[in-house]
Structures are given as structure tokens and as C-alpha cells.
Amino acid sequence: SGVSSILSQASASPNAAPLKPFTGNLVWASLKRLNHLDDDERALVMSITGTTIYPDATDNASEPQSFPPTITDPNQLLIGDANGGANNMIALNILNCGGDLTNCMIAPGNSTTTSNMQSLTDRVGTLMRAISNKVSSRTALVAAETNFVNNVPMPVYRMIASSNTINNSAISDSVINAFQEYVAIEYARALLSRLAQEGVNAGGLTAQLSPIQREQLKNHVDNARALLTRLDSRAVEASQKAQAYTSVA
């Protein structure tokens, strides 16, 4: 698998000069090497995988501290933990970097925070409507919209374009309302699948990891795989609802 090949490459150079042992936030340091993610997305992913902090030996706190994932259910990802207030925002409990987005050294007494944000389903709906408006007005997509289209493993642009063949925004809106949950699930599955394949690793970080740290990184990746499995059944349900709409429409 992708994870196995990544981990095996780390020990492939026995003659290489020894590197300084890894200290810091294991998952965050790995995610910082993935340039296609912004810090909000990194925090979301870390809250799905959990993480482990390895302090510097000089900190007089040599024992690593593990923090479990706060997002383990598809509903949390799709609709949040609670209503976050105005503008359809939702509250989501995530692991807390405490403002330190460089190293994210999570404090044991302040490990989580409640973040108010758009649910993934609403965020996807917003993107789909923006794309629909661009199709209708025949204007180019912005980078975020293009990135979204390229990372959803389904022909979302073609579906939106088809719904705009008749110049009636109500038709396009009804199609988006019917499909946005399914598209959001597929988008989340694509993100987690890529994460699992890359092993939350880039740029040779595993060369600095001890065997125990490599195994711990794999355990965190497995948390993402577990949520991915739960999303699979949710995807079937959402697909059936979307197909029921198309059969009626």
C-alpha cells in the first residue's frame, strides 16, 4: 500500500548520516509538508487522525503525549457537533494549536477548541452555486472552485453545466440541493483517501522517526481510514436520495 511503501523507504539508506530525533507534533509536522492543504484543513485533518506530541528532551517532559481524534463520526464532518449561530455556521470540536500554526504544540490542559465554521455540506453547496453562477455567466472559475472540481471524484462540473442548459436558476438550485450532501461525502472521501495513501507524510519526515514513532504515525492514519469506512455507507444512502430526486424530476 502507499503507507507501507512510504514507511519502508524511510529505512532504505543504512549508510545515511543519522538525523536529529524527531520532536514536535507528529501529525502537524507531516501535514505542514503537504502544500495543497491550508492550516484550517490541516487542523480538520489532525482532528480526524489525532496526534502525538514528542517533547524535546531538554523540556524535562520526555514522555510523549497522545491526543485522540475529536472527529470520529461522518455527521460531525458533514453537519458539525452543534449549531454555531448565525449564517448557518456549525460548531465543531477540533484539536487546538493555541495560535501556534507553525509547530502546533498542543497543551494538555487546553487540547481542544470549538470552531465555528460552515459545515462541509454547506461549504460544498456554496461552491456548487458559485460554479453554477460562473457557468451561467460564462466566466472563468477562481482557483478554489477549480481545485474543488478537480478533487471531487465525480463529474460535478458537467452535472452543474447540464442543469444550466435551460436558463432557469430554480432548476440548477434544485439539482444542487439534491446532490450537495452526496458531493460533500465524495469530496471528504477523496480527501481522506489521499491522506491514507500519502500516510500523512511528505518530504522524507519518516527518516527522522524512530520505529515507534513510525508505528504511531501509522496508527493516526488508521483513524482516517476508519472514518473513511464510515463514510462509505453514508455515501450509499446519499447517492440513493440523489438518484430518487433524478427519477422523480
GROMACS .gro file of C-alpha atoms in nm:
model
  249
    1SER     CA    1   0.000   0.000   0.000
    2GLY     CA    2   0.100   0.366  -0.023
    3VAL     CA    3   0.157   0.386   0.352
    4SER     CA    4   0.373   0.072   0.356
    5SER     CA    5   0.592   0.190   0.070
    6ILE     CA    6   0.642   0.528   0.234
    7LEU     CA    7   0.738   0.376   0.565
    8SER     CA    8   0.973   0.122   0.407
    9GLN     CA    9   1.157   0.393   0.214
   10ALA     CA   10   1.247   0.560   0.541
   11SER     CA   11   1.488   0.281   0.634
   12ALA     CA   12   1.625   0.221   0.284
   13SER     CA   13   1.953   0.410   0.334
   14PRO     CA   14   2.152   0.243   0.615
   15ASN     CA   15   2.465   0.443   0.530
   16ALA     CA   16   2.297   0.781   0.560
   17ALA     CA   17   2.416   1.014   0.832
   18PRO     CA   18   2.197   0.992   1.144
   19LEU     CA   19   1.943   1.271   1.177
   20LYS     CA   20   1.831   1.450   1.490
   21PRO     CA   21   1.543   1.255   1.650
   22PHE     CA   22   1.201   1.397   1.573
   23THR     CA   23   1.041   1.622   1.833
   24GLY     CA   24   0.717   1.813   1.797
   25ASN     CA   25   0.363   1.747   1.680
   26LEU     CA   26   0.386   1.428   1.475
   27VAL     CA   27   0.081   1.474   1.252
   28TRP     CA   28   0.104   1.853   1.222
   29ALA     CA   29   0.468   1.837   1.111
   30SER     CA   30   0.367   1.584   0.847
   31LEU     CA   31   0.071   1.789   0.727
   32LYS     CA   32   0.285   2.103   0.704
   33ARG     CA   33   0.473   1.929   0.423
   34LEU     CA   34   0.155   1.888   0.218
   35ASN     CA   35   0.129   2.216   0.030
   36HIS     CA   36  -0.221   2.154  -0.110
   37LEU     CA   37  -0.368   2.196   0.241
   38ASP     CA   38  -0.419   2.526   0.426
   39ASP     CA   39  -0.392   2.547   0.806
   40ASP     CA   40  -0.770   2.520   0.859
   41GLU     CA   41  -0.773   2.198   0.656
   42ARG     CA   42  -0.468   2.071   0.848
   43ALA     CA   43  -0.646   2.132   1.178
   44LEU     CA   44  -0.952   1.947   1.047
   45VAL     CA   45  -0.743   1.652   0.928
   46MET     CA   46  -0.546   1.638   1.255
   47SER     CA   47  -0.878   1.631   1.442
   48ILE     CA   48  -0.971   1.324   1.235
   49THR     CA   49  -0.639   1.143   1.288
   50GLY     CA   50  -0.545   1.258   1.637
   51THR     CA   51  -0.179   1.327   1.702
   52THR     CA   52   0.114   1.272   1.935
   53ILE     CA   53   0.345   1.539   2.077
   54TYR     CA   54   0.709   1.439   2.125
   55PRO     CA   55   0.872   1.700   2.351
   56ASP     CA   56   1.238   1.793   2.338
   57ALA     CA   57   1.441   1.605   2.599
   58THR     CA   58   1.552   1.939   2.743
   59ASP     CA   59   1.193   2.025   2.832
   60ASN     CA   60   1.201   1.786   3.132
   61ALA     CA   61   0.892   1.624   2.984
   62SER     CA   62   1.033   1.340   2.779
   63GLU     CA   63   0.715   1.131   2.778
   64PRO     CA   64   0.515   1.170   2.454
   65GLN     CA   65   0.157   1.292   2.488
   66SER     CA   66  -0.110   1.147   2.259
   67PHE     CA   67  -0.433   1.327   2.175
   68PRO     CA   68  -0.721   1.121   2.033
   69PRO     CA   69  -0.929   1.236   1.736
   70THR     CA   70  -1.222   1.464   1.808
   71ILE     CA   71  -1.396   1.386   1.477
   72THR     CA   72  -1.494   1.020   1.450
   73ASP     CA   73  -1.844   1.032   1.301
   74PRO     CA   74  -1.940   1.137   0.946
   75ASN     CA   75  -2.215   1.362   1.084
   76GLN     CA   76  -1.954   1.572   1.265
   77LEU     CA   77  -1.772   1.629   0.939
   78LEU     CA   78  -2.086   1.691   0.733
   79ILE     CA   79  -2.309   1.889   0.972
   80GLY     CA   80  -2.095   1.960   1.280
   81ASP     CA   81  -2.136   1.896   1.654
   82ALA     CA   82  -2.391   2.174   1.712
   83ASN     CA   83  -2.547   2.485   1.566
   84GLY     CA   84  -2.281   2.758   1.569
   85GLY     CA   85  -2.521   3.053   1.541
   86ALA     CA   86  -2.582   3.293   1.255
   87ASN     CA   87  -2.528   3.237   0.883
   88ASN     CA   88  -2.581   2.860   0.904
   89MET     CA   89  -2.249   2.819   1.088
   90ILE     CA   90  -2.190   2.500   1.287
   91ALA     CA   91  -1.977   2.433   1.594
   92LEU     CA   92  -1.708   2.168   1.561
   93ASN     CA   93  -1.477   2.044   1.836
   94ILE     CA   94  -1.123   2.033   1.696
   95LEU     CA   95  -0.771   1.987   1.831
   96ASN     CA   96  -0.630   2.323   1.934
   97CYS     CA   97  -0.299   2.466   1.812
   98GLY     CA   98  -0.341   2.757   2.053
   99GLY     CA   99  -0.248   3.012   1.788
  100ASP     CA  100   0.083   2.841   1.710
  101LEU     CA  101   0.028   2.740   1.348
  102THR     CA  102   0.398   2.676   1.292
  103ASN     CA  103   0.456   2.396   1.544
  104CYS     CA  104   0.108   2.338   1.696
  105MET     CA  105   0.239   2.218   2.033
  106ILE     CA  106  -0.098   2.125   2.183
  107ALA     CA  107  -0.123   2.196   2.556
  108PRO     CA  108  -0.262   1.901   2.759
  109GLY     CA  109  -0.494   2.129   2.959
  110ASN     CA  110  -0.622   2.310   2.650
  111SER     CA  111  -0.617   2.044   2.382
  112THR     CA  112  -0.946   2.118   2.206
  113THR     CA  113  -1.141   2.423   2.098
  114THR     CA  114  -1.483   2.484   1.948
  115SER     CA  115  -1.455   2.629   1.599
  116ASN     CA  116  -1.750   2.795   1.425
  117MET     CA  117  -1.741   2.722   1.053
  118GLN     CA  118  -1.951   2.619   0.756
  119SER     CA  119  -2.040   2.253   0.759
  120LEU     CA  120  -1.875   2.058   0.480
  121THR     CA  121  -2.216   2.006   0.319
  122ASP     CA  122  -2.293   2.382   0.322
  123ARG     CA  123  -1.941   2.465   0.206
  124VAL     CA  124  -1.981   2.232  -0.091
  125GLY     CA  125  -2.325   2.377  -0.166
  126THR     CA  126  -2.175   2.728  -0.166
  127LEU     CA  127  -1.902   2.619  -0.407
  128MET     CA  128  -2.150   2.445  -0.636
  129ARG     CA  129  -2.371   2.757  -0.651
  130ALA     CA  130  -2.070   2.977  -0.725
  131ILE     CA  131  -1.970   2.742  -1.007
  132SER     CA  132  -2.326   2.741  -1.137
  133ASN     CA  133  -2.324   3.121  -1.149
  134LYS     CA  134  -1.994   3.114  -1.340
  135VAL     CA  135  -2.134   2.863  -1.590
  136SER     CA  136  -2.447   3.072  -1.637
  137SER     CA  137  -2.248   3.393  -1.690
  138ARG     CA  138  -1.975   3.216  -1.888
  139THR     CA  139  -1.696   3.343  -1.664
  140ALA     CA  140  -1.385   3.156  -1.551
  141LEU     CA  141  -1.370   2.968  -1.222
  142VAL     CA  142  -1.145   3.100  -0.947
  143ALA     CA  143  -0.867   2.879  -0.807
  144ALA     CA  144  -1.069   2.743  -0.513
  145GLU     CA  145  -1.353   2.640  -0.744
  146THR     CA  146  -1.117   2.474  -0.991
  147ASN     CA  147  -0.943   2.289  -0.706
  148PHE     CA  148  -1.281   2.167  -0.580
  149VAL     CA  149  -1.385   2.038  -0.925
  150ASN     CA  150  -1.051   1.862  -0.969
  151ASN     CA  151  -1.068   1.691  -0.629
  152VAL     CA  152  -1.423   1.553  -0.643
  153PRO     CA  153  -1.419   1.205  -0.798
  154MET     CA  154  -1.740   1.263  -0.991
  155PRO     CA  155  -1.830   1.488  -1.288
  156VAL     CA  156  -1.962   1.771  -1.071
  157TYR     CA  157  -1.886   2.044  -1.328
  158ARG     CA  158  -2.067   1.855  -1.604
  159MET     CA  159  -2.365   1.797  -1.376
  160ILE     CA  160  -2.385   2.168  -1.290
  161ALA     CA  161  -2.336   2.271  -1.654
  162SER     CA  162  -2.615   2.035  -1.764
  163SER     CA  163  -2.854   2.187  -1.510
  164ASN     CA  164  -2.783   2.528  -1.666
  165THR     CA  165  -2.873   2.429  -2.025
  166ILE     CA  166  -3.220   2.573  -1.962
  167ASN     CA  167  -3.183   2.932  -1.844
  168ASN     CA  168  -3.368   2.873  -1.519
  169SER     CA  169  -3.179   2.918  -1.191
  170ALA     CA  170  -3.450   2.731  -0.998
  171ILE     CA  171  -3.364   2.410  -1.184
  172SER     CA  172  -2.994   2.449  -1.108
  173ASP     CA  173  -3.068   2.523  -0.741
  174SER     CA  174  -3.288   2.216  -0.706
  175VAL     CA  175  -3.017   1.994  -0.855
  176ILE     CA  176  -2.757   2.138  -0.618
  177ASN     CA  177  -2.987   2.092  -0.318
  178ALA     CA  178  -3.042   1.729  -0.415
  179PHE     CA  179  -2.676   1.645  -0.472
  180GLN     CA  180  -2.474   1.863  -0.234
  181GLU     CA  181  -2.470   1.609   0.052
  182TYR     CA  182  -2.356   1.331  -0.183
  183VAL     CA  183  -2.092   1.556  -0.341
  184ALA     CA  184  -1.972   1.661   0.008
  185ILE     CA  185  -1.931   1.296   0.107
  186GLU     CA  186  -1.740   1.217  -0.212
  187TYR     CA  187  -1.520   1.522  -0.153
  188ALA     CA  188  -1.446   1.406   0.204
  189ARG     CA  189  -1.376   1.052   0.085
  190ALA     CA  190  -1.132   1.183  -0.176
  191LEU     CA  191  -0.951   1.391   0.087
  192LEU     CA  192  -0.922   1.102   0.333
  193SER     CA  193  -0.822   0.854   0.063
  194ARG     CA  194  -0.539   1.081  -0.046
  195LEU     CA  195  -0.440   1.124   0.316
  196ALA     CA  196  -0.429   0.748   0.372
  197GLN     CA  197  -0.227   0.690   0.055
  198GLU     CA  198   0.029   0.953   0.147
  199GLY     CA  199   0.047   0.825   0.500
  200VAL     CA  200   0.029   1.177   0.643
  201ASN     CA  201   0.386   1.203   0.522
  202ALA     CA  202   0.584   1.412   0.277
  203GLY     CA  203   0.936   1.530   0.220
  204GLY     CA  204   1.114   1.247   0.400
  205LEU     CA  205   0.988   1.314   0.754
  206THR     CA  206   0.992   0.942   0.831
  207ALA     CA  207   1.372   0.942   0.802
  208GLN     CA  208   1.373   1.126   1.136
  209LEU     CA  209   1.128   0.893   1.306
  210SER     CA  210   1.209   0.605   1.534
  211PRO     CA  211   1.030   0.275   1.465
  212ILE     CA  212   0.788   0.352   1.749
  213GLN     CA  213   0.713   0.696   1.601
  214ARG     CA  214   0.655   0.547   1.257
  215GLU     CA  215   0.410   0.300   1.406
  216GLN     CA  216   0.236   0.581   1.593
  217LEU     CA  217   0.204   0.779   1.269
  218LYS     CA  218   0.051   0.473   1.104
  219ASN     CA  219  -0.197   0.445   1.393
  220HIS     CA  220  -0.307   0.804   1.336
  221VAL     CA  221  -0.351   0.736   0.963
  222ASP     CA  222  -0.565   0.436   1.054
  223ASN     CA  223  -0.806   0.674   1.231
  224ALA     CA  224  -0.858   0.850   0.898
  225ARG     CA  225  -0.918   0.513   0.731
  226ALA     CA  226  -1.177   0.426   0.996
  227LEU     CA  227  -1.373   0.745   0.924
  228LEU     CA  228  -1.339   0.675   0.553
  229THR     CA  229  -1.503   0.336   0.605
  230ARG     CA  230  -1.791   0.500   0.792
  231LEU     CA  231  -1.832   0.748   0.508
  232ASP     CA  232  -1.869   0.462   0.260
  233SER     CA  233  -2.208   0.355   0.395
  234ARG     CA  234  -2.319   0.719   0.425
  235ALA     CA  235  -2.227   0.769   0.058
  236VAL     CA  236  -2.462   0.489  -0.047
  237GLU     CA  237  -2.751   0.650   0.140
  238ALA     CA  238  -2.680   0.996  -0.005
  239SER     CA  239  -2.648   0.854  -0.356
  240GLN     CA  240  -2.984   0.680  -0.324
  241LYS     CA  241  -3.152   1.005  -0.215
  242ALA     CA  242  -2.994   1.194  -0.505
  243GLN     CA  243  -3.097   0.926  -0.755
  244ALA     CA  244  -3.451   0.931  -0.615
  245TYR     CA  245  -3.464   1.302  -0.696
  246THR     CA  246  -3.348   1.249  -1.055
  247SER     CA  247  -3.601   0.971  -1.111
  248VAL     CA  248  -3.885   1.199  -0.995
  249ALA     CA  249  -3.752   1.507  -1.172
   0.00000   0.00000   0.00000
